């Protein structure tokens, strides 16, 4: 089984509130179906989640009742994105089962405290494709928290032990600097903790779920739970399908500390 995260930057326009990139989503759905691989899917929230979550400071927990309406709006928006994504995938021939985290997970102080992984296993055994996504979830200490796609990826990697983990983004992989800002930025083919420590700390476009460093740190931890962990560009046609089939492609390979 291959665990795939479709990043919010690849299936939405992150700069424009609630803008779904249907063309990319349809193509990625077809690539997943064409690979014939058994997959579990996680998708990010992109502009369906981060814009309003930031506006209502949902990542800091609930301190004012006025945030509850913001939380409800984000929940409704990310479900809309999930429905769009589910339709693209089912139309491509995949038997998708949407598993919203608010209904199968609990947070504690911003950490993912519980995820009912058994539900994912059951649907996988039925040969269906479980799909979950970044959401707003009940938090035993903060009232509500943001549960990111990366937190879900980590827990699912621990519970389901996938053969491979793939992060689909809008750039070719991990770069020595922000490729959108620095023309000299080069792709890092093998990413480990030493590489992470050497990357410049930029706070540009920090999501409510953390910086790129937090995300890479998660990936390094996850790399120990699988045979291969890749970060690739889903905006380039064919890369996801080739990676799912085990072919060589342009990507960053993340390696953990234990192996
Ligand atoms: O896009 C964020 O999940 P991510 C979830 O995977 C929300 O970081 C609701 C902002």
mmCIF file with all atom_site columns, N, CA, C and O and ligand atoms in Angstrom, residues 5 8 14 42-46 48-50 53 74 78 133-136 146-150 207-209 215, ligand 1:
data_model
loop_
_atom_site.group_PDB
_atom_site.id
_atom_site.type_symbol
_atom_site.label_atom_id
_atom_site.label_alt_id
_atom_site.label_comp_id
_atom_site.label_asym_id
_atom_site.label_entity_id
_atom_site.label_seq_id
_atom_site.pdbx_PDB_ins_code
_atom_site.Cartn_x
_atom_site.Cartn_y
_atom_site.Cartn_z
_atom_site.occupancy
_atom_site.B_iso_or_equiv
_atom_site.pdbx_formal_charge
_atom_site.auth_seq_id
_atom_site.auth_comp_id
_atom_site.auth_asym_id
_atom_site.auth_atom_id
_atom_site.pdbx_PDB_model_num
ATOM   1   N N  . UNK A 1 5   ? -0.011  11.967 0.063  1.00 0.00 ? 5   UNK A N  1
ATOM   2   C CA . UNK A 1 5   ? -0.635  13.235 0.444  1.00 0.00 ? 5   UNK A CA 1
ATOM   3   C C  . UNK A 1 5   ? -0.691  14.162 -0.771 1.00 0.00 ? 5   UNK A C  1
ATOM   4   O O  . UNK A 1 5   ? 0.340   14.493 -1.367 1.00 0.00 ? 5   UNK A O  1
ATOM   5   N N  . UNK A 1 8   ? -2.267  20.811 -0.375 1.00 0.00 ? 8   UNK A N  1
ATOM   6   C CA . UNK A 1 8   ? -3.210  21.883 -0.691 1.00 0.00 ? 8   UNK A CA 1
ATOM   7   C C  . UNK A 1 8   ? -2.688  22.788 -1.800 1.00 0.00 ? 8   UNK A C  1
ATOM   8   O O  . UNK A 1 8   ? -3.464  23.356 -2.573 1.00 0.00 ? 8   UNK A O  1
ATOM   9   N N  . UNK A 1 14  ? -3.561  28.431 -3.640 1.00 0.00 ? 14  UNK A N  1
ATOM   10  C CA . UNK A 1 14  ? -3.438  28.825 -2.226 1.00 0.00 ? 14  UNK A CA 1
ATOM   11  C C  . UNK A 1 14  ? -3.624  30.324 -2.003 1.00 0.00 ? 14  UNK A C  1
ATOM   12  O O  . UNK A 1 14  ? -3.941  30.751 -0.911 1.00 0.00 ? 14  UNK A O  1
ATOM   13  N N  . UNK A 1 42  ? -4.518  11.268 1.624  1.00 0.00 ? 42  UNK A N  1
ATOM   14  C CA . UNK A 1 42  ? -4.729  12.383 2.548  1.00 0.00 ? 42  UNK A CA 1
ATOM   15  C C  . UNK A 1 42  ? -4.629  13.625 1.669  1.00 0.00 ? 42  UNK A C  1
ATOM   16  O O  . UNK A 1 42  ? -3.777  13.680 0.787  1.00 0.00 ? 42  UNK A O  1
ATOM   17  N N  . UNK A 1 43  ? -5.525  14.596 1.868  1.00 0.00 ? 43  UNK A N  1
ATOM   18  C CA . UNK A 1 43  ? -5.279  15.846 1.136  1.00 0.00 ? 43  UNK A CA 1
ATOM   19  C C  . UNK A 1 43  ? -5.236  17.028 2.078  1.00 0.00 ? 43  UNK A C  1
ATOM   20  O O  . UNK A 1 43  ? -5.846  17.029 3.152  1.00 0.00 ? 43  UNK A O  1
ATOM   21  N N  . UNK A 1 44  ? -4.482  18.039 1.657  1.00 0.00 ? 44  UNK A N  1
ATOM   22  C CA . UNK A 1 44  ? -4.360  19.265 2.448  1.00 0.00 ? 44  UNK A CA 1
ATOM   23  C C  . UNK A 1 44  ? -5.594  20.134 2.230  1.00 0.00 ? 44  UNK A C  1
ATOM   24  O O  . UNK A 1 44  ? -6.495  19.791 1.453  1.00 0.00 ? 44  UNK A O  1
ATOM   25  N N  . UNK A 1 45  ? -5.619  21.275 2.920  1.00 0.00 ? 45  UNK A N  1
ATOM   26  C CA . UNK A 1 45  ? -6.786  22.146 2.867  1.00 0.00 ? 45  UNK A CA 1
ATOM   27  C C  . UNK A 1 45  ? -6.599  23.307 1.887  1.00 0.00 ? 45  UNK A C  1
ATOM   28  O O  . UNK A 1 45  ? -7.580  23.845 1.361  1.00 0.00 ? 45  UNK A O  1
ATOM   29  N N  . UNK A 1 46  ? -5.357  23.692 1.645  1.00 0.00 ? 46  UNK A N  1
ATOM   30  C CA . UNK A 1 46  ? -5.093  24.809 0.742  1.00 0.00 ? 46  UNK A CA 1
ATOM   31  C C  . UNK A 1 46  ? -5.934  26.023 1.098  1.00 0.00 ? 46  UNK A C  1
ATOM   32  O O  . UNK A 1 46  ? -6.171  26.322 2.278  1.00 0.00 ? 46  UNK A O  1
ATOM   33  N N  . UNK A 1 48  ? -8.989  26.397 0.970  1.00 0.00 ? 48  UNK A N  1
ATOM   34  C CA . UNK A 1 48  ? -10.288 26.076 1.578  1.00 0.00 ? 48  UNK A CA 1
ATOM   35  C C  . UNK A 1 48  ? -10.177 26.034 3.109  1.00 0.00 ? 48  UNK A C  1
ATOM   36  O O  . UNK A 1 48  ? -11.209 25.961 3.790  1.00 0.00 ? 48  UNK A O  1
ATOM   37  N N  . UNK A 1 49  ? -8.911  26.032 3.616  1.00 0.00 ? 49  UNK A N  1
ATOM   38  C CA . UNK A 1 49  ? -8.752  25.906 5.066  1.00 0.00 ? 49  UNK A CA 1
ATOM   39  C C  . UNK A 1 49  ? -7.932  27.013 5.691  1.00 0.00 ? 49  UNK A C  1
ATOM   40  O O  . UNK A 1 49  ? -8.338  27.627 6.670  1.00 0.00 ? 49  UNK A O  1
ATOM   41  N N  . UNK A 1 50  ? -6.762  27.275 5.092  1.00 0.00 ? 50  UNK A N  1
ATOM   42  C CA . UNK A 1 50  ? -5.789  28.136 5.769  1.00 0.00 ? 50  UNK A CA 1
ATOM   43  C C  . UNK A 1 50  ? -6.219  29.590 5.883  1.00 0.00 ? 50  UNK A C  1
ATOM   44  O O  . UNK A 1 50  ? -5.911  30.251 6.875  1.00 0.00 ? 50  UNK A O  1
ATOM   45  N N  . UNK A 1 53  ? -8.910  29.839 8.665  1.00 0.00 ? 53  UNK A N  1
ATOM   46  C CA . UNK A 1 53  ? -8.353  29.316 9.931  1.00 0.00 ? 53  UNK A CA 1
ATOM   47  C C  . UNK A 1 53  ? -7.421  30.361 10.543 1.00 0.00 ? 53  UNK A C  1
ATOM   48  O O  . UNK A 1 53  ? -7.414  30.574 11.755 1.00 0.00 ? 53  UNK A O  1
ATOM   49  N N  . UNK A 1 74  ? -14.807 26.841 8.292  1.00 0.00 ? 74  UNK A N  1
ATOM   50  C CA . UNK A 1 74  ? -13.653 26.088 7.779  1.00 0.00 ? 74  UNK A CA 1
ATOM   51  C C  . UNK A 1 74  ? -14.042 24.619 7.580  1.00 0.00 ? 74  UNK A C  1
ATOM   52  O O  . UNK A 1 74  ? -13.728 24.007 6.557  1.00 0.00 ? 74  UNK A O  1
ATOM   53  N N  . UNK A 1 78  ? -13.657 22.796 4.002  1.00 0.00 ? 78  UNK A N  1
ATOM   54  C CA . UNK A 1 78  ? -12.769 21.653 3.704  1.00 0.00 ? 78  UNK A CA 1
ATOM   55  C C  . UNK A 1 78  ? -13.581 20.423 3.264  1.00 0.00 ? 78  UNK A C  1
ATOM   56  O O  . UNK A 1 78  ? -13.104 19.606 2.480  1.00 0.00 ? 78  UNK A O  1
ATOM   57  N N  . UNK A 1 133 ? -8.386  14.170 5.389  1.00 0.00 ? 133 UNK A N  1
ATOM   58  C CA . UNK A 1 133 ? -7.932  15.516 4.982  1.00 0.00 ? 133 UNK A CA 1
ATOM   59  C C  . UNK A 1 133 ? -7.725  16.417 6.197  1.00 0.00 ? 133 UNK A C  1
ATOM   60  O O  . UNK A 1 133 ? -8.253  16.145 7.289  1.00 0.00 ? 133 UNK A O  1
ATOM   61  N N  . UNK A 1 134 ? -6.975  17.495 6.008  1.00 0.00 ? 134 UNK A N  1
ATOM   62  C CA . UNK A 1 134 ? -6.784  18.496 7.062  1.00 0.00 ? 134 UNK A CA 1
ATOM   63  C C  . UNK A 1 134 ? -8.137  19.073 7.463  1.00 0.00 ? 134 UNK A C  1
ATOM   64  O O  . UNK A 1 134 ? -8.941  19.415 6.599  1.00 0.00 ? 134 UNK A O  1
ATOM   65  N N  . UNK A 1 135 ? -8.378  19.177 8.791  1.00 0.00 ? 135 UNK A N  1
ATOM   66  C CA . UNK A 1 135 ? -9.724  19.510 9.268  1.00 0.00 ? 135 UNK A CA 1
ATOM   67  C C  . UNK A 1 135 ? -9.636  20.277 10.592 1.00 0.00 ? 135 UNK A C  1
ATOM   68  O O  . UNK A 1 135 ? -8.547  20.440 11.169 1.00 0.00 ? 135 UNK A O  1
ATOM   69  N N  . UNK A 1 136 ? -10.784 20.703 11.106 1.00 0.00 ? 136 UNK A N  1
ATOM   70  C CA . UNK A 1 136 ? -10.880 21.241 12.466 1.00 0.00 ? 136 UNK A CA 1
ATOM   71  C C  . UNK A 1 136 ? -11.459 20.110 13.319 1.00 0.00 ? 136 UNK A C  1
ATOM   72  O O  . UNK A 1 136 ? -12.461 19.507 12.949 1.00 0.00 ? 136 UNK A O  1
ATOM   73  N N  . UNK A 1 146 ? -6.650  22.648 14.803 1.00 0.00 ? 146 UNK A N  1
ATOM   74  C CA . UNK A 1 146 ? -6.462  22.258 13.413 1.00 0.00 ? 146 UNK A CA 1
ATOM   75  C C  . UNK A 1 146 ? -5.718  20.925 13.399 1.00 0.00 ? 146 UNK A C  1
ATOM   76  O O  . UNK A 1 146 ? -4.688  20.780 14.052 1.00 0.00 ? 146 UNK A O  1
ATOM   77  N N  . UNK A 1 147 ? -6.250  19.978 12.672 1.00 0.00 ? 147 UNK A N  1
ATOM   78  C CA . UNK A 1 147 ? -5.551  18.709 12.475 1.00 0.00 ? 147 UNK A CA 1
ATOM   79  C C  . UNK A 1 147 ? -5.013  18.747 11.048 1.00 0.00 ? 147 UNK A C  1
ATOM   80  O O  . UNK A 1 147 ? -5.792  18.823 10.094 1.00 0.00 ? 147 UNK A O  1
ATOM   81  N N  . UNK A 1 148 ? -3.698  18.755 10.882 1.00 0.00 ? 148 UNK A N  1
ATOM   82  C CA . UNK A 1 148 ? -3.137  18.909 9.537  1.00 0.00 ? 148 UNK A CA 1
ATOM   83  C C  . UNK A 1 148 ? -3.032  17.570 8.812  1.00 0.00 ? 148 UNK A C  1
ATOM   84  O O  . UNK A 1 148 ? -2.979  16.502 9.438  1.00 0.00 ? 148 UNK A O  1
ATOM   85  N N  . UNK A 1 149 ? -2.963  17.665 7.507  1.00 0.00 ? 149 UNK A N  1
ATOM   86  C CA . UNK A 1 149 ? -2.757  16.473 6.696  1.00 0.00 ? 149 UNK A CA 1
ATOM   87  C C  . UNK A 1 149 ? -1.460  15.771 7.070  1.00 0.00 ? 149 UNK A C  1
ATOM   88  O O  . UNK A 1 149 ? -1.373  14.545 7.023  1.00 0.00 ? 149 UNK A O  1
ATOM   89  N N  . UNK A 1 150 ? -0.443  16.548 7.479  1.00 0.00 ? 150 UNK A N  1
ATOM   90  C CA . UNK A 1 150 ? 0.841   15.942 7.852  1.00 0.00 ? 150 UNK A CA 1
ATOM   91  C C  . UNK A 1 150 ? 0.726   15.139 9.145  1.00 0.00 ? 150 UNK A C  1
ATOM   92  O O  . UNK A 1 150 ? 1.341   14.070 9.272  1.00 0.00 ? 150 UNK A O  1
ATOM   93  N N  . UNK A 1 207 ? 1.975   28.525 6.917  1.00 0.00 ? 207 UNK A N  1
ATOM   94  C CA . UNK A 1 207 ? 0.597   28.054 7.075  1.00 0.00 ? 207 UNK A CA 1
ATOM   95  C C  . UNK A 1 207 ? 0.208   28.030 8.543  1.00 0.00 ? 207 UNK A C  1
ATOM   96  O O  . UNK A 1 207 ? 1.073   28.024 9.410  1.00 0.00 ? 207 UNK A O  1
ATOM   97  N N  . UNK A 1 208 ? -1.099  27.885 8.816  1.00 0.00 ? 208 UNK A N  1
ATOM   98  C CA . UNK A 1 208 ? -1.503  27.710 10.215 1.00 0.00 ? 208 UNK A CA 1
ATOM   99  C C  . UNK A 1 208 ? -0.972  26.387 10.769 1.00 0.00 ? 208 UNK A C  1
ATOM   100 O O  . UNK A 1 208 ? -0.903  26.205 11.973 1.00 0.00 ? 208 UNK A O  1
ATOM   101 N N  . UNK A 1 209 ? -0.604  25.476 9.887  1.00 0.00 ? 209 UNK A N  1
ATOM   102 C CA . UNK A 1 209 ? -0.096  24.185 10.362 1.00 0.00 ? 209 UNK A CA 1
ATOM   103 C C  . UNK A 1 209 ? 1.440   24.130 10.337 1.00 0.00 ? 209 UNK A C  1
ATOM   104 O O  . UNK A 1 209 ? 2.010   23.057 10.465 1.00 0.00 ? 209 UNK A O  1
ATOM   105 N N  . UNK A 1 215 ? 7.246   20.685 8.257  1.00 0.00 ? 215 UNK A N  1
ATOM   106 C CA . UNK A 1 215 ? 6.758   19.648 7.348  1.00 0.00 ? 215 UNK A CA 1
ATOM   107 C C  . UNK A 1 215 ? 7.881   18.665 6.990  1.00 0.00 ? 215 UNK A C  1
ATOM   108 O O  . UNK A 1 215 ? 7.690   17.451 6.996  1.00 0.00 ? 215 UNK A O  1
HETATM 109 O O1 . LIG B 2 .   ? -3.326  21.752 4.580  1.00 0.00 ? 1   LIG B O1 1
HETATM 110 C C1 . LIG B 2 .   ? -4.751  22.150 7.300  1.00 0.00 ? 1   LIG B C1 1
HETATM 111 O O2 . LIG B 2 .   ? -4.230  20.957 6.789  1.00 0.00 ? 1   LIG B O2 1
HETATM 112 P P1 . LIG B 2 .   ? -2.947  21.009 5.821  1.00 0.00 ? 1   LIG B P1 1
HETATM 113 C C2 . LIG B 2 .   ? -6.209  22.024 7.752  1.00 0.00 ? 1   LIG B C2 1
HETATM 114 O O3 . LIG B 2 .   ? -2.590  19.586 5.550  1.00 0.00 ? 1   LIG B O3 1
HETATM 115 C C3 . LIG B 2 .   ? -6.929  23.299 7.924  1.00 0.00 ? 1   LIG B C3 1
HETATM 116 O O4 . LIG B 2 .   ? -1.835  21.710 6.578  1.00 0.00 ? 1   LIG B O4 1
HETATM 117 C C4 . LIG B 2 .   ? -8.334  23.180 8.317  1.00 0.00 ? 1   LIG B C4 1
HETATM 118 C C5 . LIG B 2 .   ? -6.413  24.490 7.786  1.00 0.00 ? 1   LIG B C5 1
#
